[in-house]
PDB file of N, CA and C in Angstrom:
ATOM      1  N   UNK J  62       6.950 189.660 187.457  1.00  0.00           N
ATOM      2  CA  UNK J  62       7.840 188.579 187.835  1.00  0.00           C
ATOM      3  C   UNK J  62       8.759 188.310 186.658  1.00  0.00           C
ATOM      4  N   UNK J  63       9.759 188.137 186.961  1.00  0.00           N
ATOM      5  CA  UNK J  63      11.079 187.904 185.958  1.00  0.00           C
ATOM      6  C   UNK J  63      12.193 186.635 185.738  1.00  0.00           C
ATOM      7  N   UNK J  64      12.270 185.923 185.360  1.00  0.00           N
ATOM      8  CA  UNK J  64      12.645 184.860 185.154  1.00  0.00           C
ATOM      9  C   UNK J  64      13.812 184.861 184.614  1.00  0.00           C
ATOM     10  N   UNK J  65      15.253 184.848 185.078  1.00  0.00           N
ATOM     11  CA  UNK J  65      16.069 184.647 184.523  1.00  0.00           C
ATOM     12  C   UNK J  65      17.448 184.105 184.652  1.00  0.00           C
ATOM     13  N   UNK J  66      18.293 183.873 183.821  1.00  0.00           N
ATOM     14  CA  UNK J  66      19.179 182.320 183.532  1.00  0.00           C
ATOM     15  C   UNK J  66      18.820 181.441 183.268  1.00  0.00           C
ATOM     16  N   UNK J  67      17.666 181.100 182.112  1.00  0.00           N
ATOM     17  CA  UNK J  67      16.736 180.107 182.000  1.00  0.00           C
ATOM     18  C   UNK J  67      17.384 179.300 181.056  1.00  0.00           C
ATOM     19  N   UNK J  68      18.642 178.316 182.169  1.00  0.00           N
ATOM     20  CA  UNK J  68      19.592 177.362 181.705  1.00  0.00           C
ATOM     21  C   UNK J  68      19.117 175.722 181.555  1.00  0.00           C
ATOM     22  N   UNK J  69      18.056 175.540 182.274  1.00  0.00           N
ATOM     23  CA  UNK J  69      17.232 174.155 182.263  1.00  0.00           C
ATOM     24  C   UNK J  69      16.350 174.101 180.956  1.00  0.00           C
ATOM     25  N   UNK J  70      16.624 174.669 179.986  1.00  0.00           N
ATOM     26  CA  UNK J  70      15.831 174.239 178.977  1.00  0.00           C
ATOM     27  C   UNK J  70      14.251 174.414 179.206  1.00  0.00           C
ATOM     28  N   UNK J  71      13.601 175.028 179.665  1.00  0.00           N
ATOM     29  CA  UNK J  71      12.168 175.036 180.046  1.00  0.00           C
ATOM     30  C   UNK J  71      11.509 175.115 178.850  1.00  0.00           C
ATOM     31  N   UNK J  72      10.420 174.668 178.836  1.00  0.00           N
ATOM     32  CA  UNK J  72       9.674 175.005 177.157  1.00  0.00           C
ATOM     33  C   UNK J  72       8.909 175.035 177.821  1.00  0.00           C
ATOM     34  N   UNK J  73       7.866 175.548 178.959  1.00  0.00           N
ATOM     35  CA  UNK J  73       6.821 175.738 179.374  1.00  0.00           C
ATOM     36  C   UNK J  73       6.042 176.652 181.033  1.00  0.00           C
ATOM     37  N   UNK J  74       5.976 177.434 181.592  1.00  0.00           N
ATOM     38  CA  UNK J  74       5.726 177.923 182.779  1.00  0.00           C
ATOM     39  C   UNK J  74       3.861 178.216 182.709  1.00  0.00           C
ATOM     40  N   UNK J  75       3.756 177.280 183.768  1.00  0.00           N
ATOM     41  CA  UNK J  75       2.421 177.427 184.167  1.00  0.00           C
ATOM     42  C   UNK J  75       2.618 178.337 185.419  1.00  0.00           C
ATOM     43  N   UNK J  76       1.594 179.284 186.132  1.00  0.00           N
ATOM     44  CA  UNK J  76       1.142 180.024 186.656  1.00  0.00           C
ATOM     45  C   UNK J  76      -0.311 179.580 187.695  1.00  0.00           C
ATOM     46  N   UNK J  77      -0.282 179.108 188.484  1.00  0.00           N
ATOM     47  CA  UNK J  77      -1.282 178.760 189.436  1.00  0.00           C
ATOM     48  C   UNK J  77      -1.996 179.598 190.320  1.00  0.00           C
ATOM     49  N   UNK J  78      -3.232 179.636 191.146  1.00  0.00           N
ATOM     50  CA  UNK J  78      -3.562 180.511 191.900  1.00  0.00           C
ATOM     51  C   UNK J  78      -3.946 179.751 193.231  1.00  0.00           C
ATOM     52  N   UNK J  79      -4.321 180.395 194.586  1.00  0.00           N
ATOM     53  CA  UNK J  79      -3.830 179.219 195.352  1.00  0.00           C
ATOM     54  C   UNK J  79      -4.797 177.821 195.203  1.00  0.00           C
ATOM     55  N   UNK J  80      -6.390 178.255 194.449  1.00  0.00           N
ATOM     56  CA  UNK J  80      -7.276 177.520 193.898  1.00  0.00           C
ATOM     57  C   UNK J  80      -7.264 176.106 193.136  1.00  0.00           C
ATOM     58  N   UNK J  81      -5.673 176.265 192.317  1.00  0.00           N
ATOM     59  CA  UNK J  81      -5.115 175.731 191.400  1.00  0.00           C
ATOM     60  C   UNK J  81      -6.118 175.870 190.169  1.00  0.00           C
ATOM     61  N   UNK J  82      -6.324 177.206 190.384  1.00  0.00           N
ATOM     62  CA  UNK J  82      -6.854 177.610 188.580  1.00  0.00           C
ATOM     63  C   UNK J  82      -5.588 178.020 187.853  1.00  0.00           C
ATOM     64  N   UNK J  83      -5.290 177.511 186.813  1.00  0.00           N
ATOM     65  CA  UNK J  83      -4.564 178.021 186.139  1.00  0.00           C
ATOM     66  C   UNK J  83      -4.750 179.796 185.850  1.00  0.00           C
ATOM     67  N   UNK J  84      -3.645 180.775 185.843  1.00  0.00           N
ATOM     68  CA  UNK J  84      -3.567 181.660 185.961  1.00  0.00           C
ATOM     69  C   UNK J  84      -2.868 182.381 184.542  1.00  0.00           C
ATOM     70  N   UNK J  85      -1.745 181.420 183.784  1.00  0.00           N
ATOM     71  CA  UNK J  85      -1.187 182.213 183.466  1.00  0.00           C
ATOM     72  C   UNK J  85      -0.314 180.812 182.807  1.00  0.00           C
ATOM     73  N   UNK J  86      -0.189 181.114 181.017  1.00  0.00           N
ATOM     74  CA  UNK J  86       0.425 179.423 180.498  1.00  0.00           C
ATOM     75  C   UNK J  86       1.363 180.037 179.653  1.00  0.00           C
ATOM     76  N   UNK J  87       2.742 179.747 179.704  1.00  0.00           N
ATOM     77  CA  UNK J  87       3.629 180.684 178.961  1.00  0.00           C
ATOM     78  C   UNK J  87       4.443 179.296 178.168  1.00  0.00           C
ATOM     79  N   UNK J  88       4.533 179.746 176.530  1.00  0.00           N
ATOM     80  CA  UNK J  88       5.197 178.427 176.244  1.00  0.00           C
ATOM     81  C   UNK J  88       6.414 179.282 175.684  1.00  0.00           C
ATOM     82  N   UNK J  89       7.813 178.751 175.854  1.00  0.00           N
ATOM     83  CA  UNK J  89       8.951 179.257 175.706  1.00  0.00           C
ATOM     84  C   UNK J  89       9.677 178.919 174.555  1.00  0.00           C
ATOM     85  N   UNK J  90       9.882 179.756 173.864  1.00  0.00           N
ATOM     86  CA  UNK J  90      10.401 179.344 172.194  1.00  0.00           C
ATOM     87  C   UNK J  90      12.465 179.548 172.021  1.00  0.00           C
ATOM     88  N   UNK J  91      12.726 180.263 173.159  1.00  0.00           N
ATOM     89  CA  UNK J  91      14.247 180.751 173.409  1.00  0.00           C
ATOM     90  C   UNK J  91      14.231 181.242 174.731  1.00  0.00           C
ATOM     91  N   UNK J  92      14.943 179.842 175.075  1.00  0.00           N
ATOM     92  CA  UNK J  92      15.776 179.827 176.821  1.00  0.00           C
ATOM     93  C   UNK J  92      16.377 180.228 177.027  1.00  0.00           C
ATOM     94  N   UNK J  93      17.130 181.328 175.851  1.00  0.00           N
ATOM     95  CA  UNK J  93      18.060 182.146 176.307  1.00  0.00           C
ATOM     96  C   UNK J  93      17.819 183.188 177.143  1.00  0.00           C
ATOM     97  N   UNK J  94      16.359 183.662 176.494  1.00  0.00           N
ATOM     98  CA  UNK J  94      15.877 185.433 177.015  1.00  0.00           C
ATOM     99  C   UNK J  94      15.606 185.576 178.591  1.00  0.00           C
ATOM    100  N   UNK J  95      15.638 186.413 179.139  1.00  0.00           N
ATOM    101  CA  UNK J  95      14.802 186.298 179.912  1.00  0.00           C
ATOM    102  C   UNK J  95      13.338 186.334 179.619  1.00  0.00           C
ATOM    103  N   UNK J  96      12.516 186.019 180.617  1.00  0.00           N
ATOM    104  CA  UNK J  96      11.231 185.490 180.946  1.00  0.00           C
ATOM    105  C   UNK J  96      10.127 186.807 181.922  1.00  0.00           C
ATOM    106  N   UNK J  97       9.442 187.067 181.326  1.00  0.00           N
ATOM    107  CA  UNK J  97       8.563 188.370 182.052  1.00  0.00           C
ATOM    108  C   UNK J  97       6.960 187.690 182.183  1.00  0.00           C
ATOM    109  N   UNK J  98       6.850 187.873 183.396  1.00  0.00           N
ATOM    110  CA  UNK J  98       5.521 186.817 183.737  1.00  0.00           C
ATOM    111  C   UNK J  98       4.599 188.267 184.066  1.00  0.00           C
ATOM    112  N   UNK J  99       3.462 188.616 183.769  1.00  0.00           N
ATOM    113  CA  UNK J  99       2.625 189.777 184.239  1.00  0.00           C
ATOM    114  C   UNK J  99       1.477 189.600 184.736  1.00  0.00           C
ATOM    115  N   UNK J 100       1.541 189.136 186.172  1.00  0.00           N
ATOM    116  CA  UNK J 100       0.091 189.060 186.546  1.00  0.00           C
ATOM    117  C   UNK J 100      -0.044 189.490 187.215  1.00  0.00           C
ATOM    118  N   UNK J 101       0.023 191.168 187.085  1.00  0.00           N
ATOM    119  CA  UNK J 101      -0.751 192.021 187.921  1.00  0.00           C
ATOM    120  C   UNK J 101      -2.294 192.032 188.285  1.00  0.00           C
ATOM    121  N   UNK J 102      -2.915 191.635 186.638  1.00  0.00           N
ATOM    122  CA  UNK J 102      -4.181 191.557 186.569  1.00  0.00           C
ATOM    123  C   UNK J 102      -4.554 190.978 187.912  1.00  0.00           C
ATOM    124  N   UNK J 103      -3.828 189.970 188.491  1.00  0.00           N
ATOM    125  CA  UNK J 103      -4.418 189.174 189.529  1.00  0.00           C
ATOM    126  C   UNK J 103      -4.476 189.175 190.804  1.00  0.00           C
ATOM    127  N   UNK J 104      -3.668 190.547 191.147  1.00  0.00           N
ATOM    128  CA  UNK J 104      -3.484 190.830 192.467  1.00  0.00           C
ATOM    129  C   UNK J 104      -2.695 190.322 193.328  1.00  0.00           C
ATOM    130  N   UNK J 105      -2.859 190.555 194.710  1.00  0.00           N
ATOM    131  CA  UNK J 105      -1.547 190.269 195.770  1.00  0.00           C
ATOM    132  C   UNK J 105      -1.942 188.488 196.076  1.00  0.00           C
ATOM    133  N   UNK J 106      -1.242 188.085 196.537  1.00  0.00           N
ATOM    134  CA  UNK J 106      -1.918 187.061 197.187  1.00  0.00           C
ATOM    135  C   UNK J 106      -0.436 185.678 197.022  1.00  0.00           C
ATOM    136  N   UNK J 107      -0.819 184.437 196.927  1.00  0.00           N
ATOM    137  CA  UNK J 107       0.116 183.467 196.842  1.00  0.00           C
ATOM    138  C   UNK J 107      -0.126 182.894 195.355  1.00  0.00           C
ATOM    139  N   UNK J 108       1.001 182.497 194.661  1.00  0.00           N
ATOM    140  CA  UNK J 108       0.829 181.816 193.478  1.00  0.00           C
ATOM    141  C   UNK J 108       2.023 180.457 193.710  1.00  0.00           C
ATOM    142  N   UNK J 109       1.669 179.740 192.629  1.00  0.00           N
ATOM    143  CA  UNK J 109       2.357 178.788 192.736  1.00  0.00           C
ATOM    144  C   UNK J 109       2.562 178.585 190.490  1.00  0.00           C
ATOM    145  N   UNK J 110       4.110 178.460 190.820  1.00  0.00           N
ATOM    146  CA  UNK J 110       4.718 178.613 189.529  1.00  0.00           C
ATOM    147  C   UNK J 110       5.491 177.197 189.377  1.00  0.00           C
ATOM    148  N   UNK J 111       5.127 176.850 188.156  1.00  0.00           N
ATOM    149  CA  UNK J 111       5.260 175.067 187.642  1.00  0.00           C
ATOM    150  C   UNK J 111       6.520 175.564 186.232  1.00  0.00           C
ATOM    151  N   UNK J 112       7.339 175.100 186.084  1.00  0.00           N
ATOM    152  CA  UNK J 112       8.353 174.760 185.225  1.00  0.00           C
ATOM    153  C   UNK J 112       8.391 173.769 184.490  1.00  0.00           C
ATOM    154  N   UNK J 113       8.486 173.686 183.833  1.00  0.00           N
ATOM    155  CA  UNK J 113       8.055 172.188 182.805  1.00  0.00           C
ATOM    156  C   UNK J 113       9.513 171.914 181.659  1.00  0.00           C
ATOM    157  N   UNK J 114      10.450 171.429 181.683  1.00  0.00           N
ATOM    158  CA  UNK J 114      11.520 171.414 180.754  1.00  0.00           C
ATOM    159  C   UNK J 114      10.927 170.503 179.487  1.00  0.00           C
ATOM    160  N   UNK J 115      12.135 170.424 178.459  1.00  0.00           N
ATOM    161  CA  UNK J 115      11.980 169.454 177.759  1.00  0.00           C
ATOM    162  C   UNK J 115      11.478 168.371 177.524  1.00  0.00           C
ATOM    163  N   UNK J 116      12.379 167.543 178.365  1.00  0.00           N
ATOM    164  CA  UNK J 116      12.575 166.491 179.229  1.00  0.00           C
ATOM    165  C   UNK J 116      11.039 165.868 179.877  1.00  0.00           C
ATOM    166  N   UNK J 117      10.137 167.012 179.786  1.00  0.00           N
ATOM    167  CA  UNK J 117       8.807 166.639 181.168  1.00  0.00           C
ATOM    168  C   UNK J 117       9.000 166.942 182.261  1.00  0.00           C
ATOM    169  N   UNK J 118      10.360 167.172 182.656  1.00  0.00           N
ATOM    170  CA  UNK J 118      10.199 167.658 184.185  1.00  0.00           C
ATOM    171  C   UNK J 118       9.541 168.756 184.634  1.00  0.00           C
ATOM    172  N   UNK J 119       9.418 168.520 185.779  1.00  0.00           N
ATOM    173  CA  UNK J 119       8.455 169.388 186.377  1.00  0.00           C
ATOM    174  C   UNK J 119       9.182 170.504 188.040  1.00  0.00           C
ATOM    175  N   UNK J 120       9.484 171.338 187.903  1.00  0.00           N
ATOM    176  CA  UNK J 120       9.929 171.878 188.957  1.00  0.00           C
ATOM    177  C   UNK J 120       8.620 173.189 189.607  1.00  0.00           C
ATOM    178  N   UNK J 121       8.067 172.678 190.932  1.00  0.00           N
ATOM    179  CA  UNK J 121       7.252 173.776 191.192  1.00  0.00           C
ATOM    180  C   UNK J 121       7.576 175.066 192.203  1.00  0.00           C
ATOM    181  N   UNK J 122       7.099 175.781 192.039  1.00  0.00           N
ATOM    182  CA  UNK J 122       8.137 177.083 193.189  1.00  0.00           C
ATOM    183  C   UNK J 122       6.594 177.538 193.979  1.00  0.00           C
ATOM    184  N   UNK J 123       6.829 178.381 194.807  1.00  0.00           N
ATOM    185  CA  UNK J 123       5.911 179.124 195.197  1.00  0.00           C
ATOM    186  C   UNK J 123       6.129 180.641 195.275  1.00  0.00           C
ATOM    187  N   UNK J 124       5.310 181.572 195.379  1.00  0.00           N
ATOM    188  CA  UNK J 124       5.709 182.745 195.584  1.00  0.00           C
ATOM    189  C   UNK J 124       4.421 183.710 196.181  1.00  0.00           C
ATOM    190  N   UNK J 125       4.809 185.019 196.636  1.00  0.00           N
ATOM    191  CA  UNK J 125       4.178 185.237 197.320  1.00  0.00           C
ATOM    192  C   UNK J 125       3.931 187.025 196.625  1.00  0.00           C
ATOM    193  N   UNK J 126       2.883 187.432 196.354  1.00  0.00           N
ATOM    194  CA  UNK J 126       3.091 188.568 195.410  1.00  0.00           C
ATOM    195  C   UNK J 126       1.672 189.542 196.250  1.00  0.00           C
ATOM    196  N   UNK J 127       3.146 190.718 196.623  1.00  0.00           N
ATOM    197  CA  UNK J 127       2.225 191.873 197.629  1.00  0.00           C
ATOM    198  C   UNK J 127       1.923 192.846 196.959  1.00  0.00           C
TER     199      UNK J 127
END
């Protein structure tokens, strides 16, 4: 998974499973780069991906990984 135009300032991407075990905690040091998330380890299934800016905000996505 690839993350990019990471123009909201994010300093943080959590990684969920549909369990809500945390999966996967990425802390972001330059919002410029793109963003490479690897959780193959974890197989197909549904995840749910949390954004966390500066700020505290919180933006959550879902996704679906076959």
């Amino acid at each position: 998974l690839s993350v990019i135009g990471n123009q909201y300032s994010v300093n943080e991407i959590y990684v969920y499973n549909v369990l809500g075990e945390t999966v996967c905690r990425l802390l972001i040091t330059d919002y410029r780069l793109p963003i490479t998330i690897d959780i193959s380890a974890h197989g197909s299934g549904v995840y749910y991906l949390r954004f966390i800016s500066e700020k505290g905000n919180s933006v959550p996505v879902k996704i679906i990984v076959n």
